[in-house]
Tab-separated table of C-alpha atoms in Angstrom:
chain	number	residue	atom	x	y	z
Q	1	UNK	CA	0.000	0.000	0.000
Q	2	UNK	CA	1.514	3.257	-0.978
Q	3	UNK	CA	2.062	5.283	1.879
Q	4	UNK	CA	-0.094	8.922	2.398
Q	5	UNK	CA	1.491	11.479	4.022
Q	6	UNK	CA	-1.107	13.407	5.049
Q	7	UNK	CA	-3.552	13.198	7.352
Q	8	UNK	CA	-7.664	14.558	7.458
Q	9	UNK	CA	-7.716	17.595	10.000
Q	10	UNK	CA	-11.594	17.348	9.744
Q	11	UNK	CA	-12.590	13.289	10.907
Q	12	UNK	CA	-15.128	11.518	12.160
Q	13	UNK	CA	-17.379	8.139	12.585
Q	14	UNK	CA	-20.230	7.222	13.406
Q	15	UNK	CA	-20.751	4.603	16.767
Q	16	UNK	CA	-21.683	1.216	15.705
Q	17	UNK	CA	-22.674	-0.061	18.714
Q	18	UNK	CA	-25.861	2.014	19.268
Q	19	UNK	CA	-27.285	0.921	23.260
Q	20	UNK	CA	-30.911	2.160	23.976
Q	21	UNK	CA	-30.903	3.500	27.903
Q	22	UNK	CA	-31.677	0.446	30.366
Q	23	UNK	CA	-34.826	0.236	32.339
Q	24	UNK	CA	-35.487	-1.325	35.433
Q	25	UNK	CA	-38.194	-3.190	36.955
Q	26	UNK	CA	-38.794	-5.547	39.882
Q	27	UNK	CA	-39.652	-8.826	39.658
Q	28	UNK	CA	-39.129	-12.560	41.630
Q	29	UNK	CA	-36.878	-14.760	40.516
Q	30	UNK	CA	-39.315	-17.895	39.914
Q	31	UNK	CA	-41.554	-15.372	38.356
Q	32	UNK	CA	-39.589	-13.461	35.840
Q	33	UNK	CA	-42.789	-12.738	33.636
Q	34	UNK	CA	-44.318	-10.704	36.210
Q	35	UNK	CA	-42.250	-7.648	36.503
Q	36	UNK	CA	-43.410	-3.987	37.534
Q	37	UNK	CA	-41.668	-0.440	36.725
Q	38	UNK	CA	-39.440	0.734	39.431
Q	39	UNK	CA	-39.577	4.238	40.397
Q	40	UNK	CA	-37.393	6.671	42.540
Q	41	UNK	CA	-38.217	7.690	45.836
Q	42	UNK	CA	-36.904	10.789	47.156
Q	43	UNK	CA	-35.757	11.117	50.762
Q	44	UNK	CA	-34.509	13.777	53.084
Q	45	UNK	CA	-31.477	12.881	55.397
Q	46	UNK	CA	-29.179	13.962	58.253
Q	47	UNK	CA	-25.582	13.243	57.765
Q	48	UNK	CA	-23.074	13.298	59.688
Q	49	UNK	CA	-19.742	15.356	58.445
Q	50	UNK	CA	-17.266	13.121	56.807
Q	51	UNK	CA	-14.890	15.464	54.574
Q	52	UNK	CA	-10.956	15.991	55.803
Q	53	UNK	CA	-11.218	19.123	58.026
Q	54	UNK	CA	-8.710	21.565	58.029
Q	55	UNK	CA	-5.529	21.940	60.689
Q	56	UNK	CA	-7.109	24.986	62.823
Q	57	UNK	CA	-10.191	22.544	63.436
Q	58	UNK	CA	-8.813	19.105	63.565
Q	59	UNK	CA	-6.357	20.141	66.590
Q	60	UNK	CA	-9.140	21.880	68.415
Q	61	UNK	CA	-11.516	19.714	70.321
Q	62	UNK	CA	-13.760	22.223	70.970
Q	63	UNK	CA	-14.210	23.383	67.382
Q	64	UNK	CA	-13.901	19.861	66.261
Q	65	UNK	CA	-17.993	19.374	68.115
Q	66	UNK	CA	-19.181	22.712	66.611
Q	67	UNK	CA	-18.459	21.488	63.460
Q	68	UNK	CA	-19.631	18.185	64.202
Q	69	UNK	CA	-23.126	19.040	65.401
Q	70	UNK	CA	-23.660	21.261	62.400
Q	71	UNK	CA	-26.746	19.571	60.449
Q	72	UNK	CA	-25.577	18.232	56.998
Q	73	UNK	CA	-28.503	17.995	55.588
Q	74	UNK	CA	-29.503	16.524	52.431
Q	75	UNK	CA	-32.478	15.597	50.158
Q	76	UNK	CA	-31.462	12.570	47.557
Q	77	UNK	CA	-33.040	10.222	45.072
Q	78	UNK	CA	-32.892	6.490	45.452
Q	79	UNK	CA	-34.365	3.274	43.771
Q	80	UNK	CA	-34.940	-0.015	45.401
Q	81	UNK	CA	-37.506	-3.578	44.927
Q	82	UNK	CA	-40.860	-3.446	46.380
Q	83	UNK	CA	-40.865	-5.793	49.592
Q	84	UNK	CA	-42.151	-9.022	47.753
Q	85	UNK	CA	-39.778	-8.557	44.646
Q	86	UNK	CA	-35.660	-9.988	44.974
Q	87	UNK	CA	-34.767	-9.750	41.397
Q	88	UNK	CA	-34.110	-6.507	39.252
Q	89	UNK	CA	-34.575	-6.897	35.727
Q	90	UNK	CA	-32.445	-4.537	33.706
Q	91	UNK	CA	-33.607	-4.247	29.906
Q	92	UNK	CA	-32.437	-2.507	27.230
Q	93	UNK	CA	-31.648	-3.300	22.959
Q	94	UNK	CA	-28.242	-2.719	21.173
Q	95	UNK	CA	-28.093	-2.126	17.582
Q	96	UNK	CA	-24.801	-2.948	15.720
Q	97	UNK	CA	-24.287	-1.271	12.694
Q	98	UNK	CA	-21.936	-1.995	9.905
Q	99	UNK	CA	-19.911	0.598	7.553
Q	100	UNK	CA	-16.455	1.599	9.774
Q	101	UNK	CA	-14.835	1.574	7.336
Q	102	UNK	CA	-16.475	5.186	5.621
Q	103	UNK	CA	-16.284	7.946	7.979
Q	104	UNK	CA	-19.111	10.474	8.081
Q	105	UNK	CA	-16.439	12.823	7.672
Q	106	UNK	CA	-13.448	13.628	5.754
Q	107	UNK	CA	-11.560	16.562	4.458
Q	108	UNK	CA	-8.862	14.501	2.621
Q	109	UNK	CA	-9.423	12.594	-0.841
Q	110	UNK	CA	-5.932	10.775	-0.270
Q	111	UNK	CA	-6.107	10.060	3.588
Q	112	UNK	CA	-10.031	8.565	3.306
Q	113	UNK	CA	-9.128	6.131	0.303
Q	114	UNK	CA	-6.021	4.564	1.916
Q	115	UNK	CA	-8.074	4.668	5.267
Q	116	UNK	CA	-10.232	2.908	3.731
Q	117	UNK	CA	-7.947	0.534	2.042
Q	118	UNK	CA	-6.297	-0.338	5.536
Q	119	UNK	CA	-10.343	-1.003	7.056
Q	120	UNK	CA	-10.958	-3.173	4.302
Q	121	UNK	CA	-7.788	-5.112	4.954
Q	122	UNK	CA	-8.675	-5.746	8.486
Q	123	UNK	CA	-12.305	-6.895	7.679
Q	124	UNK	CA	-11.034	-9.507	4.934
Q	125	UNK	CA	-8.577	-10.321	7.474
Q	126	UNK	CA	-9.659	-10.279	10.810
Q	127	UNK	CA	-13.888	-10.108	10.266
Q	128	UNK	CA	-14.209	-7.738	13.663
Q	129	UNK	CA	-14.319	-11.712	15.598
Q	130	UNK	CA	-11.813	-10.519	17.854
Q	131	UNK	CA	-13.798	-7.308	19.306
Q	132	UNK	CA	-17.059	-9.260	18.682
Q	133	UNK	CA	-15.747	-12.232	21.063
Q	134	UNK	CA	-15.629	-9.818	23.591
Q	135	UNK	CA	-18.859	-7.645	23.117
Q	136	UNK	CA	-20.254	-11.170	23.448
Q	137	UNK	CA	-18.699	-11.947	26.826
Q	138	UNK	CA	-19.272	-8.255	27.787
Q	139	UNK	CA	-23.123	-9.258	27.576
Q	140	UNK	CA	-22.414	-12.220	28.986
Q	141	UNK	CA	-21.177	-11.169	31.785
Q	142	UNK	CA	-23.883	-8.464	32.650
Q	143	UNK	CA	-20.555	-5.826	32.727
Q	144	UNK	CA	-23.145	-2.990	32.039
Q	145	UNK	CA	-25.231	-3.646	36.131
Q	146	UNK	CA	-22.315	-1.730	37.617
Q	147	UNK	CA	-23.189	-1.960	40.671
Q	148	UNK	CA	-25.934	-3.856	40.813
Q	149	UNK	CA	-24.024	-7.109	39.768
Q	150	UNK	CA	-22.236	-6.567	43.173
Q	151	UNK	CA	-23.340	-9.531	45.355
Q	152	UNK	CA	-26.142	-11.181	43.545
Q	153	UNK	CA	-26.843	-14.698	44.355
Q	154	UNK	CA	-27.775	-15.004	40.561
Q	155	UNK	CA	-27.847	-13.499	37.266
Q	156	UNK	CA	-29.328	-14.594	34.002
Q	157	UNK	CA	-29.060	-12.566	30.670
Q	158	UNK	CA	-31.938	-13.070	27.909
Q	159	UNK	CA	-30.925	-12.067	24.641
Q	160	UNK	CA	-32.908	-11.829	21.541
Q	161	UNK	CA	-32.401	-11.602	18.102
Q	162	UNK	CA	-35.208	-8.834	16.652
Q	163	UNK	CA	-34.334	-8.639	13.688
Q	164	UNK	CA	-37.590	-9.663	11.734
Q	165	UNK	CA	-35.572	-12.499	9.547
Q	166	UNK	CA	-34.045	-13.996	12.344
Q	167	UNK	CA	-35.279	-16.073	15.464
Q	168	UNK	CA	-31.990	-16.980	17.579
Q	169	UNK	CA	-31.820	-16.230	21.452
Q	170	UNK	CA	-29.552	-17.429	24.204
Q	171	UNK	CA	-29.511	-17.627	27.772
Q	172	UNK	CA	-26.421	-16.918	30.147
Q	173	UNK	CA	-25.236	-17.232	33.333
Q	174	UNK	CA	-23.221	-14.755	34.340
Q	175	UNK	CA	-21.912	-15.729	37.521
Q	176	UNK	CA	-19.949	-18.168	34.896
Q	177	UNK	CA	-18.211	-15.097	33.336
Q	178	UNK	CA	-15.751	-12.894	35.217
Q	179	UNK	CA	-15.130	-9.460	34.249
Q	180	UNK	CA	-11.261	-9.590	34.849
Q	181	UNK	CA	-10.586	-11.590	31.750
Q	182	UNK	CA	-11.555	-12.721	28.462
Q	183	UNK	CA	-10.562	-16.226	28.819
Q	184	UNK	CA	-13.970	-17.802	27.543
Q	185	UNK	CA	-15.632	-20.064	25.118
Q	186	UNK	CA	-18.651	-21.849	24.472
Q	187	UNK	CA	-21.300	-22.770	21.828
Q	188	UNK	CA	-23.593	-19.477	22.752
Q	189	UNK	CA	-21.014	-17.271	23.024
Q	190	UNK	CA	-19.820	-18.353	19.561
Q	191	UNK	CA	-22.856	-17.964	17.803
Q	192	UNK	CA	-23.693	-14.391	19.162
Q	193	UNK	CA	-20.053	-13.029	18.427
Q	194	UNK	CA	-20.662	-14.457	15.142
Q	195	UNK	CA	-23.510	-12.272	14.483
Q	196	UNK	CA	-21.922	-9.293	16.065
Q	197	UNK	CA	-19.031	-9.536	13.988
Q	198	UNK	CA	-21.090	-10.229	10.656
Q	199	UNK	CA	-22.891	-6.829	11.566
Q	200	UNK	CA	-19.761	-5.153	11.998
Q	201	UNK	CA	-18.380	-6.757	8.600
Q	202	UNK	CA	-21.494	-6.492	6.468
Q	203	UNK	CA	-21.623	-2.582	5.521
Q	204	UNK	CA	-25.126	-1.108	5.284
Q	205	UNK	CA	-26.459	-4.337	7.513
Q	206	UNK	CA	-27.426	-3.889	10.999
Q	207	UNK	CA	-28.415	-6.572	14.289
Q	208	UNK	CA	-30.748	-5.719	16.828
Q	209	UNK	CA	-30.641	-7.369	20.195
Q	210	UNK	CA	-32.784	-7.362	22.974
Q	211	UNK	CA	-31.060	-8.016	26.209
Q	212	UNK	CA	-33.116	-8.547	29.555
Q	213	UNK	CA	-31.043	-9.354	32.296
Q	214	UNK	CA	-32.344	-10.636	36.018
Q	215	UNK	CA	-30.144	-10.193	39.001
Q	216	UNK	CA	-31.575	-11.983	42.292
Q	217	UNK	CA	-30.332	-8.936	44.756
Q	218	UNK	CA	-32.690	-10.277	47.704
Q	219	UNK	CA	-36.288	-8.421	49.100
Q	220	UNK	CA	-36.615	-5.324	48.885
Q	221	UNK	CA	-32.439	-4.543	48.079
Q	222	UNK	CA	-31.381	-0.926	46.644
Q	223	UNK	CA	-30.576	-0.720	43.609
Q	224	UNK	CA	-28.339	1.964	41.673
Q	225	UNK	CA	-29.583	3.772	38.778
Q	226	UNK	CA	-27.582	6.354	36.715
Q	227	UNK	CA	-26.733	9.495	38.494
Q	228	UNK	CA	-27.437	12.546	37.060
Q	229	UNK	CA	-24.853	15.167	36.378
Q	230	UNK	CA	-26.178	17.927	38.078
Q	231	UNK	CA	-24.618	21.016	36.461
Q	232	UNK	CA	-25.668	24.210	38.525
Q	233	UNK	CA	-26.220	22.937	41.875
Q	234	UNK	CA	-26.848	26.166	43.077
Q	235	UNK	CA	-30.934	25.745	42.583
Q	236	UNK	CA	-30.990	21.838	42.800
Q	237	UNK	CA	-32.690	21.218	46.151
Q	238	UNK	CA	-31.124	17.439	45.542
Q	239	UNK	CA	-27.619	16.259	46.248
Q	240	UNK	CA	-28.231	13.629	44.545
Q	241	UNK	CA	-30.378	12.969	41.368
Q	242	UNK	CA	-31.262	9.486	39.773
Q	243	UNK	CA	-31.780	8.988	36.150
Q	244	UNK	CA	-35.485	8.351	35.153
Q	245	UNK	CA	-37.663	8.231	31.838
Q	246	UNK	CA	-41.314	9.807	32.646
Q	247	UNK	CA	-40.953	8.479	36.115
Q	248	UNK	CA	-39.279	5.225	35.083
Q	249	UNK	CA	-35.826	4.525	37.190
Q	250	UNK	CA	-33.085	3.910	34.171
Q	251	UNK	CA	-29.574	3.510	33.409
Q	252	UNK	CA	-27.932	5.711	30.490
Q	253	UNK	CA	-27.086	4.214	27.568
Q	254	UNK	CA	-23.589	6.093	27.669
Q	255	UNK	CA	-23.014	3.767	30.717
Q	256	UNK	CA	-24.330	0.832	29.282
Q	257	UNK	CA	-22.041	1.501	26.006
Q	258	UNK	CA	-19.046	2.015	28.146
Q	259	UNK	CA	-19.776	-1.018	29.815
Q	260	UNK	CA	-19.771	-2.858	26.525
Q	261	UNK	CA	-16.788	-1.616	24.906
Q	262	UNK	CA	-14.667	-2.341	28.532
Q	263	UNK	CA	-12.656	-4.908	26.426
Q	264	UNK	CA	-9.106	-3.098	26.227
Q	265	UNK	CA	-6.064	-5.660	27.683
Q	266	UNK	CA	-3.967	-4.545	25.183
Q	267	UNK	CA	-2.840	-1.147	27.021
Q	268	UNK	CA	0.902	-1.501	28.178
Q	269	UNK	CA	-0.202	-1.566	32.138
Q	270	UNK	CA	-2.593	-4.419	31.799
Q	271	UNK	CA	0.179	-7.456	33.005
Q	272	UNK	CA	1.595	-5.122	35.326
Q	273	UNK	CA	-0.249	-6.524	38.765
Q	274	UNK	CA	0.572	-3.432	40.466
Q	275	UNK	CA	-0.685	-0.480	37.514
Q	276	UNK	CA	-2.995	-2.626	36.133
Q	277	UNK	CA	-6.625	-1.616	36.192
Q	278	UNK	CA	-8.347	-4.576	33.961
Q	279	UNK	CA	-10.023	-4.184	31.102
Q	280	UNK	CA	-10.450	-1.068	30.367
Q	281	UNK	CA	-13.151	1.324	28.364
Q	282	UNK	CA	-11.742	1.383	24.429
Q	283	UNK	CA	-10.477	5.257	24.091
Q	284	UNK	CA	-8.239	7.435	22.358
Q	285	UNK	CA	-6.057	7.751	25.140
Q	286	UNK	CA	-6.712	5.010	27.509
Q	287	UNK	CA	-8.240	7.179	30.053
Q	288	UNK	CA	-10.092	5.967	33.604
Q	289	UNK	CA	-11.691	8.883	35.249
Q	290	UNK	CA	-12.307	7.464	38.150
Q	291	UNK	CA	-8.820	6.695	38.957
Q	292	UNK	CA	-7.649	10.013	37.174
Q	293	UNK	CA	-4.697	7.759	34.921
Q	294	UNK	CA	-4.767	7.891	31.325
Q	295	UNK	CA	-3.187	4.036	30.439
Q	296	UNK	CA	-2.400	5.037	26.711
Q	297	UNK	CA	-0.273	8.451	26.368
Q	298	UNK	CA	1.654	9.527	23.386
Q	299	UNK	CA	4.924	9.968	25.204
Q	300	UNK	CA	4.809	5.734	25.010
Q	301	UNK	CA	3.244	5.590	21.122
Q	302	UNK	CA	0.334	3.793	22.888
Q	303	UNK	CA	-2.628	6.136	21.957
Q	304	UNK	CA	-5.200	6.019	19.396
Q	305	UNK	CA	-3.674	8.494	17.136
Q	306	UNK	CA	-0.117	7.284	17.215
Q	307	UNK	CA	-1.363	3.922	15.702
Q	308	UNK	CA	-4.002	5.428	13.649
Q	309	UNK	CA	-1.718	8.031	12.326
Q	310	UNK	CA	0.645	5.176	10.957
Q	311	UNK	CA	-1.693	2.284	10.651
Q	312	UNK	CA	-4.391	4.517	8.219
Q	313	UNK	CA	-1.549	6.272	5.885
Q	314	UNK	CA	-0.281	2.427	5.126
Q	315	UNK	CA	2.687	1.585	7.416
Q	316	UNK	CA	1.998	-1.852	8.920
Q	317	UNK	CA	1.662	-1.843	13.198
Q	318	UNK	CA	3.866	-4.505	15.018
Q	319	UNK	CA	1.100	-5.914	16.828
Q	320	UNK	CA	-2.289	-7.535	15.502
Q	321	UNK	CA	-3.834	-6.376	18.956
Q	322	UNK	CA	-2.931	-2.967	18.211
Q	323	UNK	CA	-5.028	-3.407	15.124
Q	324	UNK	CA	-7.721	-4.752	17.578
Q	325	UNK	CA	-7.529	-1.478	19.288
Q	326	UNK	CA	-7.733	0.780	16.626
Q	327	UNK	CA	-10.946	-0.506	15.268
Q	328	UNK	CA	-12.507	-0.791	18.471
Q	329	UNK	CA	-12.003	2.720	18.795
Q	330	UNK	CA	-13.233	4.023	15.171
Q	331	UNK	CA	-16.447	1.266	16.357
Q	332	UNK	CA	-17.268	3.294	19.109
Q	333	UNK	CA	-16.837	6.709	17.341
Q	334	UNK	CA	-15.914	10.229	17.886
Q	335	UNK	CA	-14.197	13.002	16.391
Q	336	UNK	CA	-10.791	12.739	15.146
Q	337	UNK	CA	-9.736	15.966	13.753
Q	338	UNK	CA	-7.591	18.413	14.737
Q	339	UNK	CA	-8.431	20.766	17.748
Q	340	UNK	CA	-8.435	24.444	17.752
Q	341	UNK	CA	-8.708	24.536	21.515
């Protein structure tokens, strides 16, 4: 392939793993059928006061209770089964579109065909069955609960082919699959990579799955919807604020899509037992917010755009998994151009 030496300053692709946002209901385990909307309940607490004090009132026991028998007092959202249900069922659908390899956008003639040359290799090549193998287990798993998967006595995940010329459907237990590793294979999870990865092959075709999963939690357990990013907090009355569709508790699809595309072992941390953070969210530069570490930084060649850069003008990468990573990141999407911040 001949090599292109420039690169588009205007890029970008579409996702093609497209998550609705995930609903929850409550149900029984024995009677999965007979499930009910949950909805949030608001509630208005005293708490106590938790936050590292300063040096002036630390070392003074006297100013030490003043502060302490100040009222913290807070009003908050919060989501839990009614007192005959122990199961939460968690549904949403994913569509998985085809067609990365033609970005929605593109300033460069010369940069988009051999793009689009190097896509098309990987495809013939590789078929996506790599990243679908692991969307698979990531559904398999029930990654996107979050919290909710936290000490369940057991989960099982429905999924559903509704696509109208298909009929498949599998069932999964997914205490069987960890979320640590991606060290798995079986008939089911076969068959639904397969279809994942023809999606992701097949251009202008598309899969639709529906995905129901039921975690037995135990009566009347919390349970932890998305959180709402409350942006001026000066006239929220709330310190905290649950996600909810016309009174419906939910989960965001962002979170749910994050969850999905958690399949990145390739960053150089990931054997390192001390740095290493499992697998982590597929993005440009690695990064974990909520341990503040980006794992793929340009210093080490190990971000998107230092393989891209190479990889999409023609020069080969050393790795196959580096491959992996690349197209896991144009499958989730973004924009790729240059900055003028």
């Amino acid at each position: 392939m001949a090599k292109v030496k420039d690169i588009a300053s205007v890029l970008a692709f579409e996702k093609k793993l497209v998550p609705s946002d995930g609903f929850f209901y409550g149900t029984t385990w024995d009677h999965k059928d007979q499930c009910t909307p949950l909805a949030l309940q608001e509630k208005s607490v005293r708490g106590t006061i938790s936050n590292r004090l300063k040096a002036a009132v630390k070392n003074d026991p006297a100013k030490l209770d003043a502060e302490v028998e100040k009222p913290n007092l807070q009003t908050v959202d919060a989501c839990a089964l009614g007192t005959e249900q122990e199961t939460l069922k968690h549904y949403f659908t994913l569509k998985v579109l085809g067609g990365v390899e033609t970005p929605s956008a593109c300033n460069s003639a010369g940069f988009k065909a051999s793009y689009q040359q190097a896509a098309k290799a990987y495809i013939e090549k590789e078929g996506f069955r790599e990243l679908a193998r692991r969307y698979a287990i990531n559904i398999a798993n029930a990654r996107f609960l979050w919290r909710n998967r936290v000490g369940v006595e057991q989960i099982e995940v429905q999924v559903k082919v509704l696509n109208k010329d298909q009929t498949q459907s599998w069932i999964f237990d997914a205490t069987q699959y960890g979320t640590r590793h991606f060290d798995y294979a079986d008939q089911q999870l076969t068959e639904l990579a397969e279809k994942i990865a023809q999606a992701l092959s097949g251009g202008d075709t598309s899969l639709l799955l529906e995905i129901a999963t039921f975690a037995q939690l135990g009566q009347a357990q919390e349970v932890y919807p998305s959180e709402e990013l409350v942006l001026d907090k000066g006239k929220s009355k709330k310190s905290k604020v649950l996600y909810q569709v016309q009174g419906h508790a939910a989960m965001h699809s962002q979170k749910i899509g994050n969850a999905l595309r958690s399949i990145d072992t390739w960053y150089p941390a990931f054997e390192d037992q001390e740095k290493t953070a499992g697998p982590i969210a597929i993005e440009p530069y690695g990064a974990v917010t909520n341990l503040g570490t980006a794992f793929r930084t340009p210093k080490e060649k190990q971000d998107f755009y230092s393989h891209f850069d190479k990889w999409a003008r023609g020069e080969a990468l050393s790795r196959i998994e580096d491959e992996h990573y690349v197209m896991a990141v144009l499958v989730r999407g973004g924009v790729f151009g240059e900055s003028d911040k």
